[in-house]
PDB file of C-alpha atoms in Angstrom:
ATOM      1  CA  UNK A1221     -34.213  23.812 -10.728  1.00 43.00           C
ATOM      2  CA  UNK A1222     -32.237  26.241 -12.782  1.00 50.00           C
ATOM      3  CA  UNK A1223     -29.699  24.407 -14.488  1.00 54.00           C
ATOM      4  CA  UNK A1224     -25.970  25.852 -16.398  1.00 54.00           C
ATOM      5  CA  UNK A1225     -24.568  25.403 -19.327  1.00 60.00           C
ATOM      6  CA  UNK A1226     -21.345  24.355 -18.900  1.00 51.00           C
ATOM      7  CA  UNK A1227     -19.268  20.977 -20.092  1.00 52.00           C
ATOM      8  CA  UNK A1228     -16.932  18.889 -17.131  1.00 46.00           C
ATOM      9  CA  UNK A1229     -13.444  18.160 -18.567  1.00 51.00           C
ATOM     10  CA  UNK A1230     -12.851  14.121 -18.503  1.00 47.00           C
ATOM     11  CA  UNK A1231     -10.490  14.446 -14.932  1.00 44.00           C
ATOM     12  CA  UNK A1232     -13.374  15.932 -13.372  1.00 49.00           C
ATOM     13  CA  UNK A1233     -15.095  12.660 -13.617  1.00 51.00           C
ATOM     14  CA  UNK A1234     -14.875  10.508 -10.737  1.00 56.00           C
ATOM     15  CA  UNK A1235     -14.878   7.742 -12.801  1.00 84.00           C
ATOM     16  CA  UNK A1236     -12.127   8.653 -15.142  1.00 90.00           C
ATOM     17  CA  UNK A1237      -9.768   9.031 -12.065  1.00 94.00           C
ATOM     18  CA  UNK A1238     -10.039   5.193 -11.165  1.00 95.00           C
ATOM     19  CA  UNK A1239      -9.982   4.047 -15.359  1.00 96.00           C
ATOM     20  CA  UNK A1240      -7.103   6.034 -15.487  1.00 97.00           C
ATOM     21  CA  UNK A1241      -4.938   4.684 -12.541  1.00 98.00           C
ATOM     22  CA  UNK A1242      -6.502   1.416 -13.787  1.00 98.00           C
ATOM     23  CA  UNK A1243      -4.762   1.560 -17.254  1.00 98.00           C
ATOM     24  CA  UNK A1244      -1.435   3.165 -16.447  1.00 98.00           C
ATOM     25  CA  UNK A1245      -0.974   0.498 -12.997  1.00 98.00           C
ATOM     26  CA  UNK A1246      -1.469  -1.838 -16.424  1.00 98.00           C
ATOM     27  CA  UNK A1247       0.873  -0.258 -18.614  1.00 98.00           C
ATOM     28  CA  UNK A1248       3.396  -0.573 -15.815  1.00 98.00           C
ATOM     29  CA  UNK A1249       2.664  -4.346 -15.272  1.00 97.00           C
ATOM     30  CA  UNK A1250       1.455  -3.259 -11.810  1.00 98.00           C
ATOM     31  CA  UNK A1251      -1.164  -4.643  -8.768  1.00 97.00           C
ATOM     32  CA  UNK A1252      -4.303  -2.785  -7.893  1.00 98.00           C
ATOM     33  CA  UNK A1253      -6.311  -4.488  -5.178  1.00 98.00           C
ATOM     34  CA  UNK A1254      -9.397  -2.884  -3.808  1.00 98.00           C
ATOM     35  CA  UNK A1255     -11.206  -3.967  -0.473  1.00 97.00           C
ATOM     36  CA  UNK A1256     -14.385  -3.947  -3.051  1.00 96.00           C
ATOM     37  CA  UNK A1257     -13.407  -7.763  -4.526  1.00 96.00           C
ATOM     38  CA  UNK A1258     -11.808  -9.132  -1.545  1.00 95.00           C
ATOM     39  CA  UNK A1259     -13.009 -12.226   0.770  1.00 92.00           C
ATOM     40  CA  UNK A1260     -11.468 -14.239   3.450  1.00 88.00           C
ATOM     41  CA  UNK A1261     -10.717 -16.907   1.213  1.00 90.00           C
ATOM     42  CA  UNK A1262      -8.492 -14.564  -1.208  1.00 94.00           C
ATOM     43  CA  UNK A1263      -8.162 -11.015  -2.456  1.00 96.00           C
ATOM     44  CA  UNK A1264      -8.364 -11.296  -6.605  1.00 97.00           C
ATOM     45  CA  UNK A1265      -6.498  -8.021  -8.088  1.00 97.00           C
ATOM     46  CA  UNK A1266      -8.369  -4.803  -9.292  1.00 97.00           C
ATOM     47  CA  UNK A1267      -6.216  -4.728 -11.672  1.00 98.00           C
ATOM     48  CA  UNK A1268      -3.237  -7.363 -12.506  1.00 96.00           C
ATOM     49  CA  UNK A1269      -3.614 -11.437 -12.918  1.00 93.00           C
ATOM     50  CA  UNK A1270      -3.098 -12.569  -9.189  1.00 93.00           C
ATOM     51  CA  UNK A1271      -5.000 -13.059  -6.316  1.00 95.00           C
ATOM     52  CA  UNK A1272      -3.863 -12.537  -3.373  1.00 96.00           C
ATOM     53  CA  UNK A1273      -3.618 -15.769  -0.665  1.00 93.00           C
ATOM     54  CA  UNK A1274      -4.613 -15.188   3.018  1.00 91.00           C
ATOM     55  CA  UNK A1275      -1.874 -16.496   4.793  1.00 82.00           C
ATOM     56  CA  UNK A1276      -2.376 -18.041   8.460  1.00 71.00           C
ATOM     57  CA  UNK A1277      -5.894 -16.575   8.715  1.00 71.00           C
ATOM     58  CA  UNK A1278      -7.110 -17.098  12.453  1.00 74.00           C
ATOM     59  CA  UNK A1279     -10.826 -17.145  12.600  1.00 71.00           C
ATOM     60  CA  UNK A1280     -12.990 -14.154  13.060  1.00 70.00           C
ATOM     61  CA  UNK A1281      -9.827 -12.030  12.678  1.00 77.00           C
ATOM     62  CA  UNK A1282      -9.875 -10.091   9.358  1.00 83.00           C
ATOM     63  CA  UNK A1283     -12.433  -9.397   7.643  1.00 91.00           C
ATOM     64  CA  UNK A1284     -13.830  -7.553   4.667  1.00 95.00           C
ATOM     65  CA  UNK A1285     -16.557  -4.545   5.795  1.00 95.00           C
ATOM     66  CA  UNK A1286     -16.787  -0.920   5.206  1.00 96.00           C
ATOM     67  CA  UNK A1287     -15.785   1.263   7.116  1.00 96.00           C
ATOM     68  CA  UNK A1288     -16.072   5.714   7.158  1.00 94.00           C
ATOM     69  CA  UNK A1289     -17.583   5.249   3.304  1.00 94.00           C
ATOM     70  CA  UNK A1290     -14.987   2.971   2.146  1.00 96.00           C
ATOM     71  CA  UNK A1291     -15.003  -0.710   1.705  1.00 97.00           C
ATOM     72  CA  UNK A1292     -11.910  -2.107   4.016  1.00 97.00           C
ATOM     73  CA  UNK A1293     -10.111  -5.664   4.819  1.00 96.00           C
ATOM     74  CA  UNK A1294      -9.909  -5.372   9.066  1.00 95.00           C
ATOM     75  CA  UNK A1295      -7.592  -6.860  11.144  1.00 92.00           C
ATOM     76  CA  UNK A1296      -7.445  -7.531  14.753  1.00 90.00           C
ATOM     77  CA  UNK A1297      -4.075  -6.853  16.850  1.00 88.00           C
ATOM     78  CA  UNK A1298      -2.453 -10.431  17.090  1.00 87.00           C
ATOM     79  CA  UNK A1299      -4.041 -12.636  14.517  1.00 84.00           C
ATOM     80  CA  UNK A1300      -2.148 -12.894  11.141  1.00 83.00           C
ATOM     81  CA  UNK A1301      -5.129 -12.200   9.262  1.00 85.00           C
ATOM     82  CA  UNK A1302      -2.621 -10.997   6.368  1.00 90.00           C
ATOM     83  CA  UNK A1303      -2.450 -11.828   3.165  1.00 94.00           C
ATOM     84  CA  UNK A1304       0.189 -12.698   0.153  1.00 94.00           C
ATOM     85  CA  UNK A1305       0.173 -11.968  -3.487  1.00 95.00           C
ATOM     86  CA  UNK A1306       3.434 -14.318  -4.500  1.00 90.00           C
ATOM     87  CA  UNK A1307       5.954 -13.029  -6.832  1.00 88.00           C
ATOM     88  CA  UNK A1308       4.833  -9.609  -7.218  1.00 94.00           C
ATOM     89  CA  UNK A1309       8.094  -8.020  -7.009  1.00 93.00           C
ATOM     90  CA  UNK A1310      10.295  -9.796  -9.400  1.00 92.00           C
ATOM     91  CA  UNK A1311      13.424  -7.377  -8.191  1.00 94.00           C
ATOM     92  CA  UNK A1312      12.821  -6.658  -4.531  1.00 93.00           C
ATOM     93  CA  UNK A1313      14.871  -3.623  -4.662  1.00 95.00           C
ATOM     94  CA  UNK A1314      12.842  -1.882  -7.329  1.00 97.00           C
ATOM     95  CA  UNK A1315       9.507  -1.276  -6.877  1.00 98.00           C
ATOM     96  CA  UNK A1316       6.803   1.436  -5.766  1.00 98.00           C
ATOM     97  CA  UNK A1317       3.643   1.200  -3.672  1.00 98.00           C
ATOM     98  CA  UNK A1318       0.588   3.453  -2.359  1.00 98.00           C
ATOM     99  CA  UNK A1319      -1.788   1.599   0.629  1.00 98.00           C
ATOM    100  CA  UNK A1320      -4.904   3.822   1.732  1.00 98.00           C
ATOM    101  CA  UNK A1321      -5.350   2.624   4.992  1.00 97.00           C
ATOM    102  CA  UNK A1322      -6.527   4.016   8.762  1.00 96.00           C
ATOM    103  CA  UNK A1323      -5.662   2.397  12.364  1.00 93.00           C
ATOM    104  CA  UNK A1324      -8.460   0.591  14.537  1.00 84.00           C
ATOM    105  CA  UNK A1325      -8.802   1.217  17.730  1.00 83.00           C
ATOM    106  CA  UNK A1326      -4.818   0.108  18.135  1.00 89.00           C
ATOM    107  CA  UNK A1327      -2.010   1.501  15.974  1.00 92.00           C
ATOM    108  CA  UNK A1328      -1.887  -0.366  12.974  1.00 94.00           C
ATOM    109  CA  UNK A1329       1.408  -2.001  13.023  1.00 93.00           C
ATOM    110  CA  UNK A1330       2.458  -4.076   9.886  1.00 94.00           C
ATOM    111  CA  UNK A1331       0.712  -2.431   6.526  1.00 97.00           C
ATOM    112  CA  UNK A1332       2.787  -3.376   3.759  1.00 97.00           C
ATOM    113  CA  UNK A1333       6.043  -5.984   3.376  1.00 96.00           C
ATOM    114  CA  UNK A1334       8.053  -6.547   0.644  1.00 97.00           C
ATOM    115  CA  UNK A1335      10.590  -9.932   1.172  1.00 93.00           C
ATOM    116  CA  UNK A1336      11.966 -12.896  -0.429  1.00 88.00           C
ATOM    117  CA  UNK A1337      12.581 -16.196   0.405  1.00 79.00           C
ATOM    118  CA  UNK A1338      14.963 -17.507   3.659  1.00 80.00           C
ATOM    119  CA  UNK A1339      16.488 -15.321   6.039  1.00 84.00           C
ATOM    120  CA  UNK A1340      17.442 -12.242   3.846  1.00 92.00           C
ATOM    121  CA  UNK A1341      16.821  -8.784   5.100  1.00 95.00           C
ATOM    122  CA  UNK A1342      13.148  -7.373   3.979  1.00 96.00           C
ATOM    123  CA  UNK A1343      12.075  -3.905   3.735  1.00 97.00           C
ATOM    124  CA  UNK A1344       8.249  -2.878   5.055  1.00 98.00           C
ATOM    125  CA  UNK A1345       5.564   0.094   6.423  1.00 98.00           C
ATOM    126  CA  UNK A1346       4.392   0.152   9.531  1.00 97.00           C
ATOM    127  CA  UNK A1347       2.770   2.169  12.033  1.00 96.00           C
ATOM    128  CA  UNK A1348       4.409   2.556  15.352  1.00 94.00           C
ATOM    129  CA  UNK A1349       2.872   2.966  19.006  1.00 92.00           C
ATOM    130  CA  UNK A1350       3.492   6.932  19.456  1.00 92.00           C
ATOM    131  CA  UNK A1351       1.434   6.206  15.586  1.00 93.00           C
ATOM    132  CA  UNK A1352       4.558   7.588  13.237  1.00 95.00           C
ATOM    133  CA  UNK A1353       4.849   5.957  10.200  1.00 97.00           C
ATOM    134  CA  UNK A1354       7.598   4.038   9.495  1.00 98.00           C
ATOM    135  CA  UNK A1355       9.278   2.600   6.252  1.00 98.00           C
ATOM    136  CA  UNK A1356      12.279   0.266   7.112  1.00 98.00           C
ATOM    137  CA  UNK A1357      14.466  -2.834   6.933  1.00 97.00           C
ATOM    138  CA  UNK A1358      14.874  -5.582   9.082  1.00 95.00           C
ATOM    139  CA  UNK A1359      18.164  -5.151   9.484  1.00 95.00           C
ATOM    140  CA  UNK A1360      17.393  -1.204  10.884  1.00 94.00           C
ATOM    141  CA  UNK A1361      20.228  -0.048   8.056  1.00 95.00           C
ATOM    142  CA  UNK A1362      17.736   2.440   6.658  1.00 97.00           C
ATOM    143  CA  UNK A1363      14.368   4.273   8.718  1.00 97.00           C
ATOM    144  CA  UNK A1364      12.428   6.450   6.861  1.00 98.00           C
ATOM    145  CA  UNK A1365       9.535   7.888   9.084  1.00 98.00           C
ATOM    146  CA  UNK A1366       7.136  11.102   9.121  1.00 97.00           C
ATOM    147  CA  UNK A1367       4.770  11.983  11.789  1.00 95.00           C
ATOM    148  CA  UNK A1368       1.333  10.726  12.822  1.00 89.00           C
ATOM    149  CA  UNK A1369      -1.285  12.177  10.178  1.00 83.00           C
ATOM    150  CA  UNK A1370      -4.104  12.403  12.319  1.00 80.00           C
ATOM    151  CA  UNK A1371      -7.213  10.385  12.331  1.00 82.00           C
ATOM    152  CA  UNK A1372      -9.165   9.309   9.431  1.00 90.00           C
ATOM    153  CA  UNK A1373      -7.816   7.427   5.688  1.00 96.00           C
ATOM    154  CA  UNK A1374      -4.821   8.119   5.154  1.00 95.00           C
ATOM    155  CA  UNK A1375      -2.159   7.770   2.379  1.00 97.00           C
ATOM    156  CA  UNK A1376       1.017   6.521   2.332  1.00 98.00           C
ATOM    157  CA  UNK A1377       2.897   6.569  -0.971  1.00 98.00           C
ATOM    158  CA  UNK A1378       6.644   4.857  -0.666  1.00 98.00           C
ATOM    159  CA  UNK A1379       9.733   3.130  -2.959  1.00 98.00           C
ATOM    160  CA  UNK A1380      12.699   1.190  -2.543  1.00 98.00           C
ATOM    161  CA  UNK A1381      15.238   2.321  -5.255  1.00 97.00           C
ATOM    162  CA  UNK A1382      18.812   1.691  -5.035  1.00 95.00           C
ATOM    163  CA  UNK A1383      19.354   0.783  -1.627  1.00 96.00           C
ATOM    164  CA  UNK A1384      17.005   3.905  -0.659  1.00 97.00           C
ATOM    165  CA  UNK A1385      13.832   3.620   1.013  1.00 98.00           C
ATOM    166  CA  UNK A1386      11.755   6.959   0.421  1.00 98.00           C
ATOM    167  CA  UNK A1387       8.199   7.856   2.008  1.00 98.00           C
ATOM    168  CA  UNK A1388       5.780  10.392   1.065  1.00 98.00           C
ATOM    169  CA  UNK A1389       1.869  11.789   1.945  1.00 96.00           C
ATOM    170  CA  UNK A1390      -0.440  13.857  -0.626  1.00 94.00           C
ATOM    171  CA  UNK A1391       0.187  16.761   1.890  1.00 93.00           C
ATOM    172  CA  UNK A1392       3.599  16.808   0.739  1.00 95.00           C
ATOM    173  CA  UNK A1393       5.524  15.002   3.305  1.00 96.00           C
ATOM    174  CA  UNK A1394       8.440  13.285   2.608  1.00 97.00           C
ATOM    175  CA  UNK A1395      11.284  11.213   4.498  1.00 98.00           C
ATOM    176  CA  UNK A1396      13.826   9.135   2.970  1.00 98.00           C
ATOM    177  CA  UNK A1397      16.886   6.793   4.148  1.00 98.00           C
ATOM    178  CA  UNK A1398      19.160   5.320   2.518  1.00 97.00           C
ATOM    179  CA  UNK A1399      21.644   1.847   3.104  1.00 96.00           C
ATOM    180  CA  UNK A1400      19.745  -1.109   2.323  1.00 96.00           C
ATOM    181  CA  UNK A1401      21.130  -4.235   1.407  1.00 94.00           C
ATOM    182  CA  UNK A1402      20.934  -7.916   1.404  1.00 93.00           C
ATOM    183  CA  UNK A1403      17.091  -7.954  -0.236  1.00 93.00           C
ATOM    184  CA  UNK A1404      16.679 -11.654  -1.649  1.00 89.00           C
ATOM    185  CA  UNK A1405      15.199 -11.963  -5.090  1.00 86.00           C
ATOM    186  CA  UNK A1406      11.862 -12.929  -6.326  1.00 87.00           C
ATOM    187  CA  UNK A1407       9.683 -10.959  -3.782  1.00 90.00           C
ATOM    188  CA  UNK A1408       6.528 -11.531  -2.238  1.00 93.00           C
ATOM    189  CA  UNK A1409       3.835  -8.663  -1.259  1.00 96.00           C
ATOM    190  CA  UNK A1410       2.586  -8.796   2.077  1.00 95.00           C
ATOM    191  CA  UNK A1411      -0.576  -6.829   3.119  1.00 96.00           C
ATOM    192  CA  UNK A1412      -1.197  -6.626   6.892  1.00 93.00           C
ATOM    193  CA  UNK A1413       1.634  -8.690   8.617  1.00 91.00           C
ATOM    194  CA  UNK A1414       5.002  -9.136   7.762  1.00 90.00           C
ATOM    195  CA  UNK A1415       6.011 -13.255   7.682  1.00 81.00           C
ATOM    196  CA  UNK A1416       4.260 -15.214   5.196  1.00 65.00           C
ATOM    197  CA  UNK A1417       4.316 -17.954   8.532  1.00 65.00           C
ATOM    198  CA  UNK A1418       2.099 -16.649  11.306  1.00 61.00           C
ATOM    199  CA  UNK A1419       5.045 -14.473  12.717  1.00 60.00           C
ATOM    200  CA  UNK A1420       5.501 -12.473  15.920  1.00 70.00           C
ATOM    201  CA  UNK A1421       2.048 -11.214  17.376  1.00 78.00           C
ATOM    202  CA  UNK A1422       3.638  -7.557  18.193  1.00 77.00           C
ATOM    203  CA  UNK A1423       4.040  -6.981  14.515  1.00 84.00           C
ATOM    204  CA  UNK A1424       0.486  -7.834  13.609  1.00 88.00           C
ATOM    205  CA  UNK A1425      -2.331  -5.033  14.163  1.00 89.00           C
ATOM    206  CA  UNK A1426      -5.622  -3.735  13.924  1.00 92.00           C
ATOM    207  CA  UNK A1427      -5.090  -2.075  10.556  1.00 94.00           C
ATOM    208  CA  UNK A1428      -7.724  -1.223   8.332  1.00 96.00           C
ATOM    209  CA  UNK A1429      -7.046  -1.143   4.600  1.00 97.00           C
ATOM    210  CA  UNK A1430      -9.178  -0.015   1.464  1.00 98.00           C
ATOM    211  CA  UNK A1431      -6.790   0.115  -1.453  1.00 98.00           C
ATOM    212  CA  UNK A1432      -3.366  -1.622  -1.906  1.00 98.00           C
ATOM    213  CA  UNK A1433      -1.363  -0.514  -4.999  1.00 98.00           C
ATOM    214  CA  UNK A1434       2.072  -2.079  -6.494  1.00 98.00           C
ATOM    215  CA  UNK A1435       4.569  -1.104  -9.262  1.00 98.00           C
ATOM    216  CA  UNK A1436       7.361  -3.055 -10.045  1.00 97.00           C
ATOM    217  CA  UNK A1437      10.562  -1.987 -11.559  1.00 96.00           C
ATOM    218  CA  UNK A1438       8.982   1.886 -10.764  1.00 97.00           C
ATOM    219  CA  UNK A1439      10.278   4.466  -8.399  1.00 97.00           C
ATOM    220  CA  UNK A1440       7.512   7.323  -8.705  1.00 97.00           C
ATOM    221  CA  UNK A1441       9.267   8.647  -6.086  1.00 97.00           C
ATOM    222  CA  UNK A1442      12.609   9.422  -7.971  1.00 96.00           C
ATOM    223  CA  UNK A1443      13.754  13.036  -8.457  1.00 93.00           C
ATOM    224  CA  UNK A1444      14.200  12.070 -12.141  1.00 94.00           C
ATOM    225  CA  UNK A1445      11.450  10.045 -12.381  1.00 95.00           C
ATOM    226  CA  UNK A1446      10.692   8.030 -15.762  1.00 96.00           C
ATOM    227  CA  UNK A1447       7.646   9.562 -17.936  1.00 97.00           C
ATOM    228  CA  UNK A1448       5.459   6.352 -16.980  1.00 97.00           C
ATOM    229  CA  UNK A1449       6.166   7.232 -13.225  1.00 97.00           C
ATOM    230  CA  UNK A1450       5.401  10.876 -13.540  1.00 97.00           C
ATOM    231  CA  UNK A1451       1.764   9.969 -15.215  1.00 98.00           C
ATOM    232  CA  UNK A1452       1.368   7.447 -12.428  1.00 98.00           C
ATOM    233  CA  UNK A1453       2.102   9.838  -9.663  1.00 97.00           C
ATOM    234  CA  UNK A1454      -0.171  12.111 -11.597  1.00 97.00           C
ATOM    235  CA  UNK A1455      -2.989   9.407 -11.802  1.00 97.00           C
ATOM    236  CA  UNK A1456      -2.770   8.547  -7.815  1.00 98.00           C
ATOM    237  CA  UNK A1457      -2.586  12.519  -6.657  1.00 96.00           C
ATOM    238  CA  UNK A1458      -6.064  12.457  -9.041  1.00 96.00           C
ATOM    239  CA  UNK A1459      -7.600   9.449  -8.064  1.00 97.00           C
ATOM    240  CA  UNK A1460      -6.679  10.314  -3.812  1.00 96.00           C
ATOM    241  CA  UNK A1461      -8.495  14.145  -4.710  1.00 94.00           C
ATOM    242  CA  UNK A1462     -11.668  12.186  -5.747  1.00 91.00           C
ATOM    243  CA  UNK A1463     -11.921   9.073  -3.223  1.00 89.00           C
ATOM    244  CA  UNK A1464     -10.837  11.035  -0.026  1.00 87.00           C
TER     245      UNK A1464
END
């Protein structure tokens, strides 16, 4: 086999795209979880010192199993198989988040949740019915929503910053809205439903999800973004090239 002479640049590495998110989702005290260490009894952090708690698991309803090349947490359409990594967003109205994720055989519904204690008004992703993606509030003050994707992983990269809620894909797509208020302090992340209690059953779904990342106190989304959210940005545009 002939073979050339030529020397790869680190960033063409595959491995240097998930070292370097890894270090920089440090630097920004941030939460990586990858399908890859999770179990039905709790999802310990790629990256960051928590572990996420399953929270009203229902038998035989989530589960951890690849799926199209990818390891993946599944869950089934009406069984809070979701889980809860407490205190993760110390200032619920701050924060980023990217989730590679893909529906099951129904839309996926709840993805991601961001919420405090009580009653107060929470912000979260979900996929709808007609399968448009949807970043919201509760309290419906502020929709931000872009288009079904089409089949297969897909990325959604999102913020809450200022009372805006902004959404974006790798293909460039981008919706914002703005209005929120009322967010309680001392957040919780929620992966996969959106009540830390076992909640309504048409807000639970048969999502699929490989990779959940979380920055506090970030908005990579800005259009002035901080230096430390322009290199993470960079770092998750690298990382999504490689993996997908």
């Amino acid at each position: 086999m002939p073979k050339v002479p030529v020397t790869l640049p680190p960033m063409a590495l595959a491995h240097h795209a998930v070292t370097r998110l890894a270090d920089l989702t440090r630097d920004a005290n941030g939460l990586w979880l990858r399908a890859i260490d999770g179990t039905n009894a709790g999802w310990p952090a790629h990256v960051g010192d928590i572990t996420a708690e399953p929270k009203a698991i229902e038998p035989g309803f989530s589960r951890f199993a690849p799926y199209r090349g990818r390891m993946a947490l599944h869950l089934t359409a009406g069984a809070n198989g979701g889980f809860e990594a407490p205190s993760a967003a110390p200032d619920p109205g701050l924060w980023s988040a990217a989730i590679i994720w893909t529906s099951g055989a129904e839309e996926a519904r709840s993805l991601l949740t961001v919420r405090g204690g009580g009653d107060a008004n929470y912000v979260f992703l979900a996929e709808t019915e007609d399968r448009q993606i949807v970043f919201r509030d509760d309290a419906e003050r502020a929709v931000a929503a872009l288009p079904p994707a089409g089949g297969g992983w897909q990325v959604s990269i999102l913020s809450c910053a200022a009372g805006r809620l902004s959404l974006a894909r790798p293909d460039g797509a981008e919706a914002e809205a703005a209005g929120v208020t009322d967010l309680a302090t001392d957040g919780r992340l929620l992966i996969g439903c959106r009540n830390h209690r076992p909640g309504m059953k048409k807000t639970l779904g048969s999502a699929i999800i490989s990779e959940v990342l979380f920055w506090p106190g970030l908005d990579i989304l800005s259009r002035r973004p901080a230096p430390l959210a322009i290199a993470l940005r960079d770092a998750l545009d690298t990382f999504i090239l490689w993996e997908l």
